[in-house]
Amino acid sequence: MTQLAELPLGSRARVVGVSGGDEIALRLLEMGLTPGVEVALVGVAPLGDPLELELRGYRLSVRRSEAARVDITPL
């Protein structure tokens, strides 16, 4: 298991969980990063932050620090 922030560009993974019980963790879950969902890293900004993800048929941008809170299993 690793964190979403460490996923190589163009790779896919399955979300295992989101760490923490604060507002950021809740917001990540509300944005669709729930356990079991498949996610792909489709883009990275020139300075490495934010990350562009594709999940559930839409794209989502998150900060690298937020992605570091999402546990994944690479596919």
PDB file of C-alpha atoms in Angstrom:
ATOM      1  CA  MET A   1       0.000   0.000   0.000  1.00  0.00           C
ATOM      2  CA  THR A   2       1.224   3.510  -0.808  1.00  0.00           C
ATOM      3  CA  GLN A   3      -0.136   7.053  -1.046  1.00  0.00           C
ATOM      4  CA  LEU A   4      -1.810   8.685  -4.037  1.00  0.00           C
ATOM      5  CA  ALA A   5       0.846  11.437  -4.071  1.00  0.00           C
ATOM      6  CA  GLU A   6       3.454   8.792  -4.981  1.00  0.00           C
ATOM      7  CA  LEU A   7       1.542   7.342  -7.958  1.00  0.00           C
ATOM      8  CA  PRO A   8       3.509   7.706 -11.223  1.00  0.00           C
ATOM      9  CA  LEU A   9       1.948   9.783 -14.006  1.00  0.00           C
ATOM     10  CA  GLY A  10      -0.285   7.638 -16.232  1.00  0.00           C
ATOM     11  CA  SER A  11      -0.744   4.908 -13.594  1.00  0.00           C
ATOM     12  CA  ARG A  12      -3.949   3.577 -12.091  1.00  0.00           C
ATOM     13  CA  ALA A  13      -4.736   2.565  -8.516  1.00  0.00           C
ATOM     14  CA  ARG A  14      -7.574   1.595  -6.212  1.00  0.00           C
ATOM     15  CA  VAL A  15      -8.336   3.749  -3.159  1.00  0.00           C
ATOM     16  CA  VAL A  16      -8.002   1.906   0.143  1.00  0.00           C
ATOM     17  CA  GLY A  17      -8.876   4.789   2.454  1.00  0.00           C
ATOM     18  CA  VAL A  18      -8.317   8.377   3.507  1.00  0.00           C
ATOM     19  CA  SER A  19      -6.341   9.026   6.678  1.00  0.00           C
ATOM     20  CA  GLY A  20      -7.529  11.467   9.305  1.00  0.00           C
ATOM     21  CA  GLY A  21     -10.922  12.572  10.559  1.00  0.00           C
ATOM     22  CA  ASP A  22     -10.729  16.281   9.860  1.00  0.00           C
ATOM     23  CA  GLU A  23     -12.408  18.546   7.276  1.00  0.00           C
ATOM     24  CA  ILE A  24      -9.828  17.774   4.573  1.00  0.00           C
ATOM     25  CA  ALA A  25     -10.377  14.025   4.903  1.00  0.00           C
ATOM     26  CA  LEU A  26     -14.147  14.538   4.734  1.00  0.00           C
ATOM     27  CA  ARG A  27     -13.785  16.772   1.666  1.00  0.00           C
ATOM     28  CA  LEU A  28     -11.645  14.166  -0.123  1.00  0.00           C
ATOM     29  CA  LEU A  29     -14.329  11.554   0.551  1.00  0.00           C
ATOM     30  CA  GLU A  30     -17.057  13.926  -0.673  1.00  0.00           C
ATOM     31  CA  MET A  31     -15.103  14.496  -3.892  1.00  0.00           C
ATOM     32  CA  GLY A  32     -15.320  10.763  -4.603  1.00  0.00           C
ATOM     33  CA  LEU A  33     -12.061   9.378  -3.217  1.00  0.00           C
ATOM     34  CA  THR A  34     -13.884   6.627  -1.353  1.00  0.00           C
ATOM     35  CA  PRO A  35     -12.557   3.118  -0.623  1.00  0.00           C
ATOM     36  CA  GLY A  36     -12.739   0.828  -3.648  1.00  0.00           C
ATOM     37  CA  VAL A  37     -12.854   3.518  -6.345  1.00  0.00           C
ATOM     38  CA  GLU A  38     -10.380   3.247  -9.215  1.00  0.00           C
ATOM     39  CA  VAL A  39      -8.336   6.381  -9.900  1.00  0.00           C
ATOM     40  CA  ALA A  40      -5.783   7.381 -12.553  1.00  0.00           C
ATOM     41  CA  LEU A  41      -3.149  10.105 -12.369  1.00  0.00           C
ATOM     42  CA  VAL A  42      -3.580  11.922 -15.703  1.00  0.00           C
ATOM     43  CA  GLY A  43      -1.648  15.134 -15.123  1.00  0.00           C
ATOM     44  CA  VAL A  44       0.785  16.999 -12.920  1.00  0.00           C
ATOM     45  CA  ALA A  45       1.257  20.784 -12.909  1.00  0.00           C
ATOM     46  CA  PRO A  46       4.699  22.045 -14.018  1.00  0.00           C
ATOM     47  CA  LEU A  47       5.909  22.569 -10.436  1.00  0.00           C
ATOM     48  CA  GLY A  48       4.519  19.203  -9.322  1.00  0.00           C
ATOM     49  CA  ASP A  49       1.396  20.489  -7.619  1.00  0.00           C
ATOM     50  CA  PRO A  50      -1.591  20.070  -8.034  1.00  0.00           C
ATOM     51  CA  LEU A  51      -2.280  16.598  -9.388  1.00  0.00           C
ATOM     52  CA  GLU A  52      -5.039  15.912 -11.928  1.00  0.00           C
ATOM     53  CA  LEU A  53      -6.941  12.699 -11.305  1.00  0.00           C
ATOM     54  CA  GLU A  54      -9.568  10.828 -13.265  1.00  0.00           C
ATOM     55  CA  LEU A  55     -12.193   8.842 -11.368  1.00  0.00           C
ATOM     56  CA  ARG A  56     -15.853   7.939 -11.804  1.00  0.00           C
ATOM     57  CA  GLY A  57     -15.878   9.534 -15.288  1.00  0.00           C
ATOM     58  CA  TYR A  58     -14.715  12.988 -14.206  1.00  0.00           C
ATOM     59  CA  ARG A  59     -11.469  14.781 -13.508  1.00  0.00           C
ATOM     60  CA  LEU A  60     -10.423  16.208 -10.192  1.00  0.00           C
ATOM     61  CA  SER A  61      -7.442  18.326  -9.113  1.00  0.00           C
ATOM     62  CA  VAL A  62      -6.021  17.944  -5.616  1.00  0.00           C
ATOM     63  CA  ARG A  63      -2.949  19.301  -3.871  1.00  0.00           C
ATOM     64  CA  ARG A  64      -0.066  16.869  -3.445  1.00  0.00           C
ATOM     65  CA  SER A  65      -0.357  17.262   0.339  1.00  0.00           C
ATOM     66  CA  GLU A  66      -4.008  16.169   0.145  1.00  0.00           C
ATOM     67  CA  ALA A  67      -3.151  13.240  -2.139  1.00  0.00           C
ATOM     68  CA  ALA A  68      -0.594  12.119   0.445  1.00  0.00           C
ATOM     69  CA  ARG A  69      -3.508  11.372   2.787  1.00  0.00           C
ATOM     70  CA  VAL A  70      -5.132   8.902   0.358  1.00  0.00           C
ATOM     71  CA  ASP A  71      -3.944   5.308   0.725  1.00  0.00           C
ATOM     72  CA  ILE A  72      -3.976   3.301  -2.516  1.00  0.00           C
ATOM     73  CA  THR A  73      -3.099  -0.046  -4.010  1.00  0.00           C
ATOM     74  CA  PRO A  74      -1.460   0.352  -7.453  1.00  0.00           C
ATOM     75  CA  LEU A  75      -3.119  -1.631 -10.264  1.00  0.00           C
TER      76      LEU A  75
END
